[in-house]
């Protein structure tokens, strides 16, 4: 594995730069308290709504004695809030076909905590109320319920422990001497067991400040959806924290790793060349990088079709796996575990592309492949929701933007 260096009066619009990234049908704005919203009505799957709540806080925002508490707060969010009594959240989710298992409705990372809901249109008001409770600081922390969730998180920590060593080694390679190494979202047993309820509640108020939160909704939305959002989510007062953490600095060098990194496209022996690049909101740069990866993928696929060392090839975008960096992977499966030969061939093609570029025919073929892969994106409510989630977090262009960059058609 190698890493080369390379609205009402209370509502304002997000920055002009971000607005340009959005499909013209997306309703968007920013409340006076800093909370942003992105709403996309769709005609597909009538009667369903996808919801996301993005909180730009995670385990990197915890103190030394608070490690793992952001994840514990995420668990407590599904226990009780101001407007949902014990068991009501579970009953509400069950009535919409959702189950509370293995963080299927939420995820705590290093920089963010994200909630995912899919509800029927007739349940939308209740779902928005639940998300508003979470965003407005209205999770209720009860001693007995907290004791139960502490044990659930500890059990989860035990299940994850087997893979933590390899993951920590991998992160140490990507971000040497960074907080990622000692700030795993799963936390420490001492903090999870012992941090008092009052301090957990105080950390919740610190992490869930409205200027750090974005609401995303897509699907069969009512005409007054923006009014509902403004009425429900304006309650919390703007805090003093930055809306988002700065990206980690990149170290320009090649890194080598031998093992099983967590993001691995296939089972079996293989090699990958990973491009970890500084985050960019330049759509032209991002698209050209993707097209270049498709060109390399197609070259390697032709080699794999011959009787050689390579078995398969694919390119994968793992952007957002950790941090805000763009993280692109070129992967090749190899025959008979011939790692050295496979890596040599992979490096040779990367080097050849860097020195000589690609032919017009290769670019045309890669662009056609890219078009086929993306043609159906951003159509269903879940695809729209995930696309808008990426826009809210990374500032990238929303998929399905029919206006699109004019230069793409003439690339």
Coordinates of C-alpha atoms in Angstrom, one line a residue:
X1 CA 0.0 0.0 0.0
X2 CA 1.5 3.3 -1.0
X3 CA 0.5 6.9 -0.4
X4 CA 2.1 9.5 -2.8
X5 CA 2.1 13.1 -1.8
X6 CA 0.2 14.9 -3.9
X7 CA -37.0 32.1 4.7
X8 CA -37.9 34.6 7.1
X9 CA -36.1 37.5 8.7
X10 CA -34.5 34.8 11.0
X11 CA -33.1 33.0 7.9
X12 CA -30.0 33.7 5.9
X13 CA -28.8 31.9 2.8
X14 CA -25.6 29.8 3.0
X15 CA -22.5 31.2 1.3
X16 CA -22.8 31.9 -2.4
X17 CA -20.1 29.4 -3.1
X18 CA -22.0 26.6 -1.4
X19 CA -25.3 27.7 -3.1
X20 CA -23.7 27.1 -6.5
X21 CA -23.1 23.5 -5.5
X22 CA -26.8 22.8 -5.1
X23 CA -29.4 21.6 -7.5
X24 CA -31.8 24.5 -8.2
X25 CA -34.7 22.5 -6.7
X26 CA -32.9 22.3 -3.3
X27 CA -34.5 24.5 -0.6
X28 CA -31.7 25.7 1.6
X29 CA -31.0 28.3 4.3
X30 CA -29.4 29.1 7.6
X31 CA -31.3 30.1 10.7
X32 CA -30.2 32.9 12.9
X33 CA -28.6 30.5 15.4
X34 CA -26.4 29.1 12.6
X35 CA -28.2 25.8 11.9
X36 CA -28.3 25.0 8.2
X37 CA -31.0 23.1 6.3
X38 CA -31.0 21.4 2.8
X39 CA -34.4 20.2 1.6
X40 CA -35.1 18.3 -1.7
X41 CA -38.6 17.4 -2.7
X42 CA -38.6 14.4 -5.0
X43 CA -41.3 12.6 -7.0
X44 CA -39.8 9.1 -6.6
X45 CA -41.1 6.7 -3.9
X46 CA -44.1 8.9 -3.0
X47 CA -45.0 8.7 0.7
X48 CA -41.4 8.3 2.0
X49 CA -38.9 10.8 3.5
X50 CA -35.2 10.5 4.2
X51 CA -33.8 12.6 7.0
X52 CA -30.2 13.3 8.1
X53 CA -28.9 15.3 11.1
X54 CA -25.2 16.1 10.7
X55 CA -23.4 17.3 13.9
X56 CA -19.9 18.6 13.3
X57 CA -18.7 17.1 16.6
X58 CA -17.1 13.8 17.3
X59 CA -14.5 12.1 19.4
X60 CA -11.8 14.7 18.6
X61 CA -13.9 17.2 20.5
X62 CA -13.8 15.2 23.7
X63 CA -11.5 15.9 26.7
X64 CA -9.1 13.3 28.1
X65 CA -11.7 12.1 30.7
X66 CA -14.5 12.2 28.1
X67 CA -13.3 9.7 25.6
X68 CA -16.2 7.7 24.2
X69 CA -18.8 10.0 25.5
X70 CA -19.8 11.5 22.2
X71 CA -20.7 8.0 21.1
X72 CA -22.6 7.4 24.4
X73 CA -24.6 10.6 23.9
X74 CA -25.6 9.3 20.4
X75 CA -26.9 6.2 22.2
X76 CA -28.8 8.3 24.8
X77 CA -30.5 10.3 22.0
X78 CA -32.7 7.2 21.3
X79 CA -33.7 6.8 24.9
X80 CA -35.7 9.9 25.9
X81 CA -36.1 13.6 24.9
X82 CA -38.3 16.5 26.0
X83 CA -41.1 15.4 23.7
X84 CA -40.6 11.6 23.7
X85 CA -41.1 9.6 26.8
X86 CA -39.2 6.3 27.6
X87 CA -39.8 3.7 24.8
X88 CA -41.7 6.2 22.6
X89 CA -38.7 6.7 20.3
X90 CA -38.3 3.0 19.8
X91 CA -42.0 2.6 19.2
X92 CA -42.0 5.5 16.7
X93 CA -39.1 4.1 14.7
X94 CA -40.6 0.6 14.7
X95 CA -43.8 2.0 13.3
X96 CA -41.8 3.3 10.4
X97 CA -40.0 0.0 9.8
X98 CA -36.8 1.0 11.6
X99 CA -35.0 -1.0 14.2
X100 CA -32.4 0.1 16.8
X101 CA -29.6 -2.3 16.2
X102 CA -25.8 -1.8 15.9
X103 CA -25.9 2.0 15.4
X104 CA -28.0 1.5 12.2
X105 CA -29.7 4.8 12.7
X106 CA -26.6 6.9 13.8
X107 CA -22.9 6.9 13.7
X108 CA -20.2 8.8 15.7
X109 CA -16.9 9.5 14.0
X110 CA -13.8 11.5 14.7
X111 CA -15.2 14.8 13.5
X112 CA -19.0 14.2 13.1
X113 CA -22.0 12.5 14.5
X114 CA -24.7 11.6 12.0
X115 CA -28.3 10.5 12.5
X116 CA -30.2 8.7 9.7
X117 CA -34.0 8.3 9.6
X118 CA -36.4 7.0 7.0
X119 CA -40.1 7.7 7.7
X120 CA -43.5 7.7 6.1
X121 CA -44.8 11.1 5.0
X122 CA -47.5 11.0 7.7
X123 CA -44.8 10.6 10.3
X124 CA -42.7 13.5 9.1
X125 CA -43.9 16.0 11.7
X126 CA -43.1 13.6 14.5
X127 CA -39.7 12.8 13.0
X128 CA -38.8 16.5 12.7
X129 CA -39.7 17.0 16.3
X130 CA -37.4 14.2 17.3
X131 CA -34.5 15.7 15.3
X132 CA -35.2 19.1 16.7
X133 CA -35.1 17.7 20.3
X134 CA -31.6 16.3 19.5
X135 CA -30.5 19.6 17.9
X136 CA -32.0 21.9 20.5
X137 CA -30.3 20.3 23.5
X138 CA -33.3 18.4 24.7
X139 CA -32.0 14.9 25.1
X140 CA -33.0 13.8 28.6
X141 CA -30.3 12.0 30.6
X142 CA -31.7 9.6 33.2
X143 CA -29.4 7.7 35.6
X144 CA -31.1 4.3 35.1
X145 CA -31.1 4.6 31.4
X146 CA -27.6 5.9 31.3
X147 CA -26.4 2.8 33.3
X148 CA -28.0 0.6 30.6
X149 CA -26.4 2.4 27.7
X150 CA -23.0 2.5 29.4
X151 CA -23.0 -1.3 29.4
X152 CA -24.3 -1.5 25.8
X153 CA -21.4 0.7 24.7
X154 CA -18.9 -1.3 26.7
X155 CA -20.2 -4.5 25.0
X156 CA -19.8 -2.8 21.6
X157 CA -16.3 -1.8 22.6
X158 CA -15.5 -5.4 23.4
X159 CA -16.8 -6.6 20.0
X160 CA -14.7 -4.0 18.2
X161 CA -11.5 -4.5 20.1
X162 CA -10.1 -7.2 17.7
X163 CA -9.8 -4.8 14.8
X164 CA -8.7 -1.8 16.7
X165 CA -5.0 -2.5 16.7
X166 CA -4.8 -2.8 12.9
X167 CA -6.9 0.3 12.5
X168 CA -4.7 2.3 14.9
X169 CA -1.6 1.2 13.0
X170 CA -3.2 2.3 9.7
X171 CA -4.2 5.7 11.1
X172 CA -0.7 6.2 12.5
X173 CA 0.6 5.8 9.0
X174 CA -1.9 8.3 7.5
X175 CA -1.7 10.8 10.3
X176 CA 1.4 10.4 12.4
X177 CA 1.4 12.0 15.8
X178 CA -2.2 13.1 15.4
X179 CA -5.1 13.0 17.8
X180 CA -6.7 10.3 15.7
X181 CA -4.5 7.7 17.3
X182 CA -5.8 8.3 20.8
X183 CA -9.3 9.5 20.1
X184 CA -11.2 6.5 18.8
X185 CA -14.9 7.1 18.9
X186 CA -15.4 4.0 20.9
X187 CA -13.5 5.6 23.8
X188 CA -12.0 4.2 27.0
X189 CA -13.6 1.9 29.6
X190 CA -12.8 4.3 32.5
X191 CA -14.6 7.2 30.8
X192 CA -17.6 5.2 29.7
X193 CA -18.1 3.7 33.1
X194 CA -17.2 6.6 35.3
X195 CA -18.0 10.0 33.8
X196 CA -20.8 11.5 35.9
X197 CA -24.2 12.3 34.3
X198 CA -23.8 16.0 34.8
X199 CA -20.6 16.1 32.9
X200 CA -22.0 14.0 30.1
X201 CA -24.9 16.4 29.8
X202 CA -22.5 19.4 29.8
X203 CA -20.5 17.8 27.0
X204 CA -23.8 17.3 25.0
X205 CA -24.5 21.0 25.3
X206 CA -21.0 21.8 24.1
X207 CA -21.0 19.4 21.2
X208 CA -24.5 20.0 19.8
X209 CA -24.4 23.8 19.2
X210 CA -26.7 24.8 16.4
X211 CA -24.0 26.4 14.2
X212 CA -22.4 23.0 14.1
X213 CA -25.6 21.2 12.8
X214 CA -27.1 20.7 9.4
X215 CA -30.5 19.2 8.7
X216 CA -31.1 17.3 5.4
X217 CA -34.5 16.1 4.2
X218 CA -35.5 14.6 0.8
X219 CA -38.5 12.7 -0.5
X220 CA -42.2 13.4 -0.4
X221 CA -42.0 16.8 1.4
X222 CA -45.0 19.1 2.1
X223 CA -45.0 22.6 0.6
X224 CA -44.5 24.2 4.0
X225 CA -41.5 22.1 4.9
X226 CA -39.2 25.1 5.3
X227 CA -41.7 26.8 7.7
X228 CA -41.8 23.6 9.8
X229 CA -38.0 23.6 10.0
X230 CA -37.7 27.2 11.0
X231 CA -40.4 26.8 13.7
X232 CA -38.8 23.7 15.2
X233 CA -35.0 24.3 14.9
X234 CA -34.7 28.0 15.9
X235 CA -35.0 27.4 19.6
X236 CA -31.3 26.7 20.5
X237 CA -29.0 29.7 20.9
X238 CA -25.9 30.0 18.8
X239 CA -22.8 28.9 20.7
X240 CA -19.1 30.0 20.5
X241 CA -17.6 26.9 18.9
X242 CA -16.4 26.9 15.3
X243 CA -18.9 25.4 12.8
X244 CA -16.4 22.8 11.6
X245 CA -12.9 21.5 12.5
X246 CA -10.1 22.4 10.2
X247 CA -8.6 19.7 8.0
X248 CA -5.6 17.9 9.3
X249 CA -2.3 18.9 7.6
X250 CA -0.9 16.4 5.0
X251 CA 2.6 15.2 5.1
X252 CA 4.0 15.0 1.6
X253 CA 5.7 11.6 1.3
X254 CA 5.2 8.1 0.2
X255 CA 4.0 5.6 2.9
X256 CA 4.1 1.9 2.8
X257 CA 1.7 -0.4 4.7
X258 CA 1.5 -4.2 4.7
X259 CA -1.5 -5.7 6.3
X260 CA -5.3 -5.5 6.1
X261 CA -6.4 -1.9 6.1
X262 CA -10.1 -1.5 7.0
X263 CA -11.2 0.0 3.6
X264 CA -10.5 -3.0 1.4
X265 CA -12.7 -3.5 -1.7
X266 CA -12.4 -7.3 -1.9
X267 CA -11.3 -10.4 0.0
X268 CA -8.1 -12.0 -1.0
X269 CA -4.6 -10.8 -1.7
X270 CA -4.2 -7.5 -3.4
X271 CA -2.4 -4.2 -3.6
X272 CA -3.6 -0.6 -3.7
X273 CA -2.2 2.7 -4.5
X274 CA -3.9 5.5 -2.5
X275 CA -4.1 9.1 -3.3
X276 CA -4.7 11.2 -0.2
X277 CA -5.2 14.8 -1.3
X278 CA -6.1 18.0 0.4
X279 CA -9.9 18.7 0.4
X280 CA -11.0 20.8 -2.5
X281 CA -14.3 22.5 -3.2
X282 CA -13.2 23.0 -6.8
X283 CA -15.6 20.7 -8.8
X284 CA -13.4 20.7 -11.9
X285 CA -10.4 19.4 -9.8
X286 CA -12.5 16.8 -8.1
X287 CA -14.0 15.5 -11.4
X288 CA -10.7 15.4 -13.2
X289 CA -9.3 13.4 -10.4
X290 CA -12.2 10.9 -10.7
X291 CA -11.8 10.7 -14.5
X292 CA -8.0 10.0 -14.0
X293 CA -8.8 7.2 -11.6
X294 CA -11.2 5.7 -14.1
X295 CA -8.5 5.8 -16.8
X296 CA -6.1 4.0 -14.5
X297 CA -8.8 1.5 -13.6
X298 CA -9.4 0.7 -17.2
X299 CA -5.7 0.2 -18.0
X300 CA -5.4 -2.2 -15.1
X301 CA -8.6 -4.1 -16.1
X302 CA -7.1 -4.7 -19.5
X303 CA -4.0 -6.1 -17.9
X304 CA -6.1 -8.3 -15.6
X305 CA -7.8 -9.7 -18.7
X306 CA -4.5 -11.0 -19.9
X307 CA -2.7 -14.0 -18.4
X308 CA -0.5 -12.0 -15.9
X309 CA -0.2 -11.3 -12.2
X310 CA -3.3 -9.1 -11.9
X311 CA -6.8 -10.7 -11.3
X312 CA -9.0 -7.6 -11.1
X313 CA -8.9 -3.8 -10.8
X314 CA -11.2 -1.1 -9.5
X315 CA -11.0 2.5 -8.2
X316 CA -12.9 3.4 -5.0
X317 CA -13.6 6.8 -3.4
X318 CA -13.2 6.6 0.4
X319 CA -13.4 10.4 0.9
X320 CA -14.7 11.1 4.4
X321 CA -13.5 7.8 5.9
X322 CA -11.3 9.9 8.2
X323 CA -11.1 13.7 8.2
X324 CA -11.9 16.0 5.2
X325 CA -9.2 14.7 2.9
X326 CA -10.0 13.4 -0.5
X327 CA -9.0 9.7 -0.4
X328 CA -8.9 7.8 -3.7
X329 CA -7.9 4.1 -3.9
X330 CA -6.7 2.2 -7.0
X331 CA -7.0 -1.5 -6.1
X332 CA -5.8 -4.6 -7.9
X333 CA -6.3 -8.2 -6.9
X334 CA -3.2 -10.4 -7.5
X335 CA -2.8 -14.1 -8.4
X336 CA -1.1 -16.6 -6.0
X337 CA -0.5 -13.8 -3.5
X338 CA 2.2 -12.3 -5.7
X339 CA 2.2 -9.0 -3.8
X340 CA 5.6 -7.7 -5.0
X341 CA 4.9 -8.3 -8.7
X342 CA 1.4 -6.8 -8.4
X343 CA 2.7 -3.7 -6.6
X344 CA 5.4 -3.3 -9.3
X345 CA 2.8 -3.4 -12.1
X346 CA 0.5 -1.0 -10.2
X347 CA 3.3 1.5 -9.5
X348 CA 4.5 1.3 -13.1
X349 CA 1.1 2.3 -14.4
X350 CA 0.7 5.1 -11.9
X351 CA 4.2 6.4 -12.8
X352 CA 3.5 6.1 -16.5
X353 CA 0.3 8.1 -16.2
X354 CA 2.0 10.8 -14.2
X355 CA 4.8 11.2 -16.8
X356 CA 2.7 10.7 -20.0
X357 CA -0.9 11.3 -19.1
X358 CA -3.7 9.6 -21.0
X359 CA -4.8 9.4 -24.6
X360 CA -8.0 11.1 -25.9
X361 CA -9.5 7.6 -26.4
X362 CA -8.7 6.6 -22.8
X363 CA -10.3 9.8 -21.5
X364 CA -13.4 9.4 -23.6
X365 CA -13.8 5.8 -22.5
X366 CA -13.3 6.7 -18.8
X367 CA -15.8 9.5 -19.1
X368 CA -18.4 7.2 -20.6
X369 CA -17.8 4.7 -17.8
X370 CA -18.1 7.5 -15.3
X371 CA -21.4 8.7 -16.9
X372 CA -22.8 5.2 -16.7
X373 CA -21.9 4.9 -13.0
X374 CA -23.4 8.3 -12.1
X375 CA -26.3 8.6 -14.4
X376 CA -28.8 7.2 -11.9
X377 CA -27.4 9.0 -8.9
X378 CA -29.4 11.5 -6.8
X379 CA -32.8 10.2 -8.0
X380 CA -34.2 8.4 -5.0
X381 CA -34.7 10.1 -1.6
X382 CA -31.9 8.1 0.0
X383 CA -29.5 9.1 -2.8
X384 CA -30.5 12.7 -2.6
X385 CA -30.1 12.7 1.2
X386 CA -26.6 11.2 1.1
X387 CA -25.6 13.6 -1.7
X388 CA -26.8 16.6 0.3
X389 CA -25.0 15.2 3.4
X390 CA -21.7 15.2 1.5
X391 CA -22.4 18.8 0.3
X392 CA -23.1 19.9 3.9
X393 CA -19.9 18.2 5.2
X394 CA -17.4 18.7 2.4
X395 CA -18.8 21.5 0.3
X396 CA -18.9 19.3 -2.8
X397 CA -21.4 19.6 -5.7
X398 CA -24.7 18.0 -5.2
X399 CA -25.2 15.0 -7.5
X400 CA -27.9 15.6 -10.1
X401 CA -27.2 19.3 -10.4
X402 CA -28.7 19.6 -13.9
X403 CA -27.0 23.0 -14.4
X404 CA -23.6 21.3 -13.8
X405 CA -20.3 22.8 -14.6
X406 CA -20.3 23.9 -18.3
X407 CA -16.7 22.8 -18.8
X408 CA -17.7 19.1 -18.2
X409 CA -19.5 18.7 -21.5
X410 CA -16.4 20.1 -23.3
X411 CA -13.8 18.3 -21.3

